C-alpha positions as a Markdown table, in Angstrom:
| # | Residue | x | y | z |
|---|---|---|---|---|
| 1 | Arg | -34.9 | 37.8 | -83.8 |
| 2 | Val | -36.0 | 41.4 | -83.7 |
| 3 | Ala | -35.7 | 41.6 | -79.9 |
| 4 | Ala | -32.3 | 39.8 | -79.9 |
| 5 | Arg | -31.0 | 42.2 | -82.5 |
| 6 | Ser | -32.2 | 45.3 | -80.7 |
| 7 | Pro | -32.5 | 44.3 | -77.0 |
| 8 | His | -32.2 | 48.0 | -75.9 |
| 9 | Arg | -35.7 | 48.6 | -77.4 |
| 10 | Tyr | -37.5 | 46.1 | -75.1 |
| 11 | Glu | -38.2 | 46.1 | -71.4 |
| 12 | Arg | -40.4 | 43.0 | -71.4 |
| 13 | Leu | -41.3 | 40.2 | -73.8 |
| 14 | Val | -44.5 | 38.1 | -74.2 |
| 15 | Leu | -43.8 | 35.0 | -76.3 |
| 16 | Thr | -46.5 | 32.8 | -77.6 |
| 17 | Asn | -46.1 | 29.7 | -79.8 |
| 18 | Thr | -42.7 | 30.7 | -81.2 |
| 19 | Val | -39.3 | 28.9 | -81.7 |
| 20 | Leu | -35.8 | 29.7 | -82.9 |
| 21 | Pro | -34.6 | 26.3 | -84.3 |
| 22 | Thr | -30.9 | 25.8 | -84.5 |
| 23 | Cys | -30.7 | 22.4 | -86.3 |
| 24 | Asp | -28.7 | 21.2 | -83.2 |
| 25 | Lys | -30.6 | 18.6 | -81.2 |
| 26 | Ser | -27.9 | 18.6 | -78.6 |
| 27 | Tyr | -28.8 | 22.2 | -77.8 |
| 28 | Glu | -32.6 | 22.2 | -78.3 |
| 29 | Gly | -33.7 | 18.7 | -77.5 |
| 30 | Glu | -35.0 | 15.8 | -79.6 |
| 31 | Ser | -38.6 | 16.9 | -80.0 |
| 32 | Tyr | -38.1 | 20.7 | -80.3 |
| 33 | Ile | -39.4 | 20.6 | -83.9 |
| 34 | Ser | -42.6 | 18.7 | -83.7 |
| 35 | Gln | -44.1 | 16.1 | -85.9 |
| 36 | Gly | -46.9 | 18.6 | -86.4 |
| 37 | Phe | -44.5 | 21.0 | -88.1 |
| 38 | Tyr | -43.2 | 18.3 | -90.4 |
| 39 | Ser | -46.8 | 17.3 | -91.3 |
| 40 | Trp | -47.6 | 20.9 | -92.2 |
| 41 | Lys | -44.4 | 21.1 | -94.2 |
| 42 | Asp | -45.3 | 18.0 | -96.2 |
| 43 | Phe | -48.9 | 19.1 | -96.6 |
| 44 | Val | -47.9 | 22.4 | -98.3 |
| 45 | His | -45.1 | 20.7 | -100.4 |
| 46 | Asn | -47.6 | 18.1 | -101.7 |
| 47 | Gly | -50.1 | 20.7 | -102.9 |
| 48 | Gly | -52.3 | 21.1 | -99.9 |
| 49 | Leu | -52.8 | 24.7 | -100.6 |
| 50 | Asn | -53.7 | 24.3 | -104.3 |
| 51 | Lys | -57.4 | 24.0 | -103.8 |
| 52 | Pro | -59.6 | 27.1 | -103.8 |
| 53 | Gly | -60.0 | 28.6 | -100.3 |
| 54 | Ala | -57.3 | 26.4 | -98.9 |
| 55 | Val | -55.5 | 29.1 | -97.0 |
| 56 | Gly | -58.7 | 30.2 | -95.2 |
| 57 | Lys | -59.4 | 26.5 | -94.3 |
| 58 | Leu | -55.9 | 26.0 | -93.0 |
| 59 | Met | -56.3 | 29.1 | -90.8 |
| 60 | Ser | -59.6 | 27.9 | -89.5 |
| 61 | Arg | -57.9 | 24.7 | -88.2 |
| 62 | Ser | -55.0 | 26.7 | -86.7 |
| 63 | Ala | -56.8 | 29.6 | -85.1 |
| 64 | Lys | -59.5 | 27.9 | -83.1 |
| 65 | Gly | -60.2 | 28.4 | -79.4 |
| 66 | Pro | -62.5 | 29.9 | -76.9 |
| 67 | Ser | -62.0 | 33.5 | -78.0 |
| 68 | Cys | -63.5 | 32.6 | -81.3 |
| 69 | Gly | -67.0 | 32.4 | -79.8 |
| 70 | Pro | -69.3 | 29.7 | -78.5 |
| 71 | Ser | -68.3 | 27.3 | -81.3 |
| 72 | Gly | -64.6 | 27.8 | -80.7 |
| 73 | Glu | -64.2 | 28.2 | -84.5 |
| 74 | Leu | -63.4 | 31.2 | -86.7 |
| 75 | Ser | -66.5 | 32.7 | -88.3 |
| 76 | Leu | -67.0 | 32.4 | -92.1 |
| 77 | Asp | -66.1 | 36.1 | -92.4 |
| 78 | Asp | -62.8 | 35.6 | -90.5 |
| 79 | Ile | -62.0 | 32.6 | -92.8 |
| 80 | Glu | -62.8 | 34.7 | -95.9 |
| 81 | Gly | -60.6 | 37.5 | -94.5 |
| 82 | Tyr | -57.6 | 35.2 | -94.2 |
| 83 | Gln | -58.2 | 33.9 | -97.7 |
| 84 | Leu | -58.7 | 37.3 | -99.3 |
| 85 | Pro | -55.0 | 38.1 | -99.9 |
| 86 | Phe | -54.7 | 34.9 | -101.9 |
| 87 | Pro | -57.3 | 35.1 | -104.7 |
| 88 | Asp | -55.6 | 32.5 | -106.8 |
| 89 | Asp | -52.4 | 30.4 | -107.1 |
| 90 | Arg | -50.3 | 33.3 | -108.4 |
| 91 | Tyr | -50.3 | 34.8 | -104.9 |
| 92 | Leu | -49.2 | 31.7 | -103.0 |
| 93 | Ala | -45.5 | 31.6 | -103.8 |
| 94 | Gly | -44.4 | 32.9 | -100.5 |
| 95 | Val | -46.9 | 30.8 | -98.5 |
| 96 | Lys | -45.8 | 27.7 | -100.2 |
| 97 | Gln | -42.1 | 28.5 | -99.7 |
| 98 | Phe | -42.3 | 29.5 | -96.0 |
| 99 | Pro | -42.3 | 26.0 | -94.4 |
| 100 | Glu | -39.2 | 25.1 | -96.4 |
| 101 | Leu | -37.3 | 28.1 | -94.9 |
| 102 | Val | -37.6 | 27.0 | -91.3 |
| 103 | Pro | -34.2 | 25.6 | -90.2 |
| 104 | Thr | -34.4 | 21.8 | -89.7 |
| 105 | Pro | -31.8 | 19.2 | -88.8 |
| 106 | Pro | -30.2 | 16.7 | -91.2 |
| 107 | Asp | -32.7 | 14.0 | -90.2 |
| 108 | Asp | -35.7 | 16.1 | -91.2 |
| 109 | Pro | -38.3 | 13.3 | -91.9 |
| 110 | Thr | -39.6 | 15.1 | -95.0 |
| 111 | Gly | -36.2 | 14.5 | -96.6 |
| 112 | Arg | -35.8 | 18.2 | -97.2 |
| 113 | Ala | -33.5 | 19.4 | -94.4 |
| 114 | Gln | -32.9 | 23.1 | -94.2 |
| 115 | Pro | -29.6 | 24.0 | -92.6 |
| 116 | Glu | -29.7 | 27.7 | -93.6 |
| 117 | Gly | -30.6 | 29.9 | -90.7 |
| 118 | Gly | -29.7 | 27.5 | -87.9 |
| 119 | Glu | -26.5 | 29.3 | -87.1 |
| 120 | Val | -28.2 | 32.7 | -87.1 |
| 121 | Asn | -30.8 | 31.4 | -84.6 |
| 122 | Arg | -28.0 | 30.0 | -82.4 |
| 123 | Ala | -26.5 | 33.5 | -82.3 |
| 124 | Met | -29.9 | 34.8 | -81.2 |
| 125 | Trp | -30.0 | 32.3 | -78.4 |
| 126 | Asn | -26.6 | 33.7 | -77.2 |
| 127 | Val | -28.5 | 36.9 | -76.6 |
| 128 | Phe | -31.5 | 35.3 | -74.9 |
| 129 | Glu | -29.2 | 33.2 | -72.6 |
| 130 | Ala | -28.1 | 36.5 | -71.1 |
| 131 | Trp | -31.6 | 38.1 | -71.2 |
| 132 | Asn | -32.6 | 39.1 | -67.7 |
| 133 | Lys | -35.5 | 41.4 | -68.5 |
| 134 | Pro | -38.9 | 39.9 | -67.8 |
| 135 | Val | -40.3 | 37.3 | -70.3 |
| 136 | Leu | -43.8 | 35.8 | -70.2 |
| 137 | Leu | -44.5 | 32.6 | -71.9 |
| 138 | Ala | -48.1 | 31.9 | -73.2 |
| 139 | Phe | -48.1 | 28.8 | -75.3 |
| 140 | Ser | -51.3 | 27.1 | -76.5 |
| 141 | Asp | -52.2 | 23.5 | -75.5 |
| 142 | Ser | -53.9 | 22.8 | -78.8 |
| 143 | Asp | -51.1 | 23.9 | -81.1 |
| 144 | Pro | -49.7 | 20.7 | -82.7 |
| 145 | Val | -46.9 | 22.7 | -84.4 |
| 146 | Leu | -45.3 | 24.7 | -81.6 |
| 147 | Gly | -47.4 | 24.4 | -78.5 |
| 148 | Ser | -45.0 | 22.1 | -76.8 |
| 149 | Ser | -41.9 | 24.1 | -77.4 |
| 150 | Gly | -42.0 | 26.6 | -74.6 |
| 151 | Tyr | -39.7 | 24.5 | -72.4 |
| 152 | Ile | -36.6 | 25.7 | -74.1 |
| 153 | Trp | -37.3 | 29.3 | -73.1 |
| 154 | Glu | -37.6 | 28.3 | -69.5 |
| 155 | Asp | -34.4 | 26.3 | -69.8 |
| 156 | Lys | -32.3 | 28.8 | -71.7 |
| 157 | Cys | -33.6 | 32.3 | -70.9 |
| 158 | Pro | -33.1 | 33.7 | -67.3 |
| 159 | Gly | -35.8 | 36.3 | -67.9 |
| 160 | Thr | -38.5 | 33.6 | -67.7 |
| 161 | Lys | -37.7 | 32.9 | -64.1 |
| 162 | Asn | -40.4 | 33.6 | -61.5 |
| 163 | Gln | -42.9 | 34.9 | -64.1 |
| 164 | Pro | -46.6 | 34.0 | -64.2 |
| 165 | His | -46.5 | 31.8 | -67.3 |
| 166 | Val | -49.8 | 30.5 | -68.7 |
| 167 | Thr | -51.1 | 27.8 | -70.9 |
| 168 | Leu | -53.7 | 29.0 | -73.3 |
| 169 | Asn | -56.3 | 26.3 | -72.9 |
| 170 | Gly | -58.1 | 25.2 | -76.0 |
| 171 | Ala | -56.3 | 27.7 | -78.2 |
| 172 | Gly | -54.6 | 26.7 | -81.5 |
| 173 | His | -51.4 | 28.0 | -83.1 |
| 174 | Phe | -52.7 | 31.5 | -83.8 |
| 175 | Ser | -53.2 | 32.5 | -80.1 |
| 176 | Gln | -54.4 | 36.0 | -81.0 |
| 177 | Asp | -57.5 | 34.4 | -82.4 |
| 178 | Gly | -58.5 | 31.5 | -80.2 |
| 179 | Gly | -56.6 | 32.4 | -77.1 |
| 180 | Ala | -57.0 | 36.2 | -77.2 |
| 181 | Glu | -58.9 | 36.7 | -73.9 |
| 182 | Gln | -56.6 | 34.4 | -71.9 |
| 183 | Leu | -53.5 | 36.1 | -73.5 |
| 184 | Leu | -54.8 | 39.6 | -72.6 |
| 185 | Gln | -55.5 | 38.6 | -69.0 |
| 186 | Ala | -52.0 | 37.1 | -68.7 |
| 187 | Ile | -50.4 | 40.3 | -70.1 |
| 188 | Phe | -52.5 | 42.5 | -67.8 |
| 189 | Lys | -51.1 | 40.5 | -64.9 |
| 190 | Phe | -47.6 | 40.4 | -66.2 |
| 191 | Ile | -47.0 | 44.2 | -66.8 |
| 192 | Pro | -47.8 | 45.5 | -63.4 |
| 193 | Gly | -45.6 | 42.9 | -61.8 |
| 194 | Asn | -42.7 | 44.0 | -64.0 |
| 195 | Lys | -42.4 | 47.7 | -64.0 |
| 196 | Asn | -39.9 | 49.4 | -66.4 |
| 197 | Gln | -36.4 | 48.9 | -65.2 |
| 198 | Ser | -35.0 | 51.9 | -67.0 |
| 199 | Asn | -36.1 | 55.4 | -68.1 |
| 200 | Leu | -36.6 | 54.4 | -71.7 |
């Protein structure tokens, strides 16, 4: 949304494991919001984060990949670092509410459809449908929540055409952790091939 609201500030975009759901399957396709997302939404709603250390453990499942080291897993220090801002249940209100804020269609299988935000995201897509500046896609192949959602950008956004898109092999949802090295290499290749198109 930030780029769509201030497009003059951006010469290129790198998108990784991200979506702008509209609640309109005729626009975004039947499987745009994955079963993995709905499972996470139900997990949080049903108290999955109530146990001590649950945020760190959730991150450890979502941030895996080759850049985490030989094991492909976050270190104990990393897990503790992700847990640190949430010492007890009093700090979890935002984390617990977040899944419920993502726009979902009326047939949301959790039974808790969220229509708010869909129209705003559709307005953002109007910007990206006319976006001709370079856009690189780097989605993870082991992200069960958003990893399969890159197709809509290629379908809707002209800036994705003829770019060296990559799949982050073995990386989970948080590509900056498990897919960091692959992501960096993709960016290093992308930038020289798409020099600034203005004097900004």
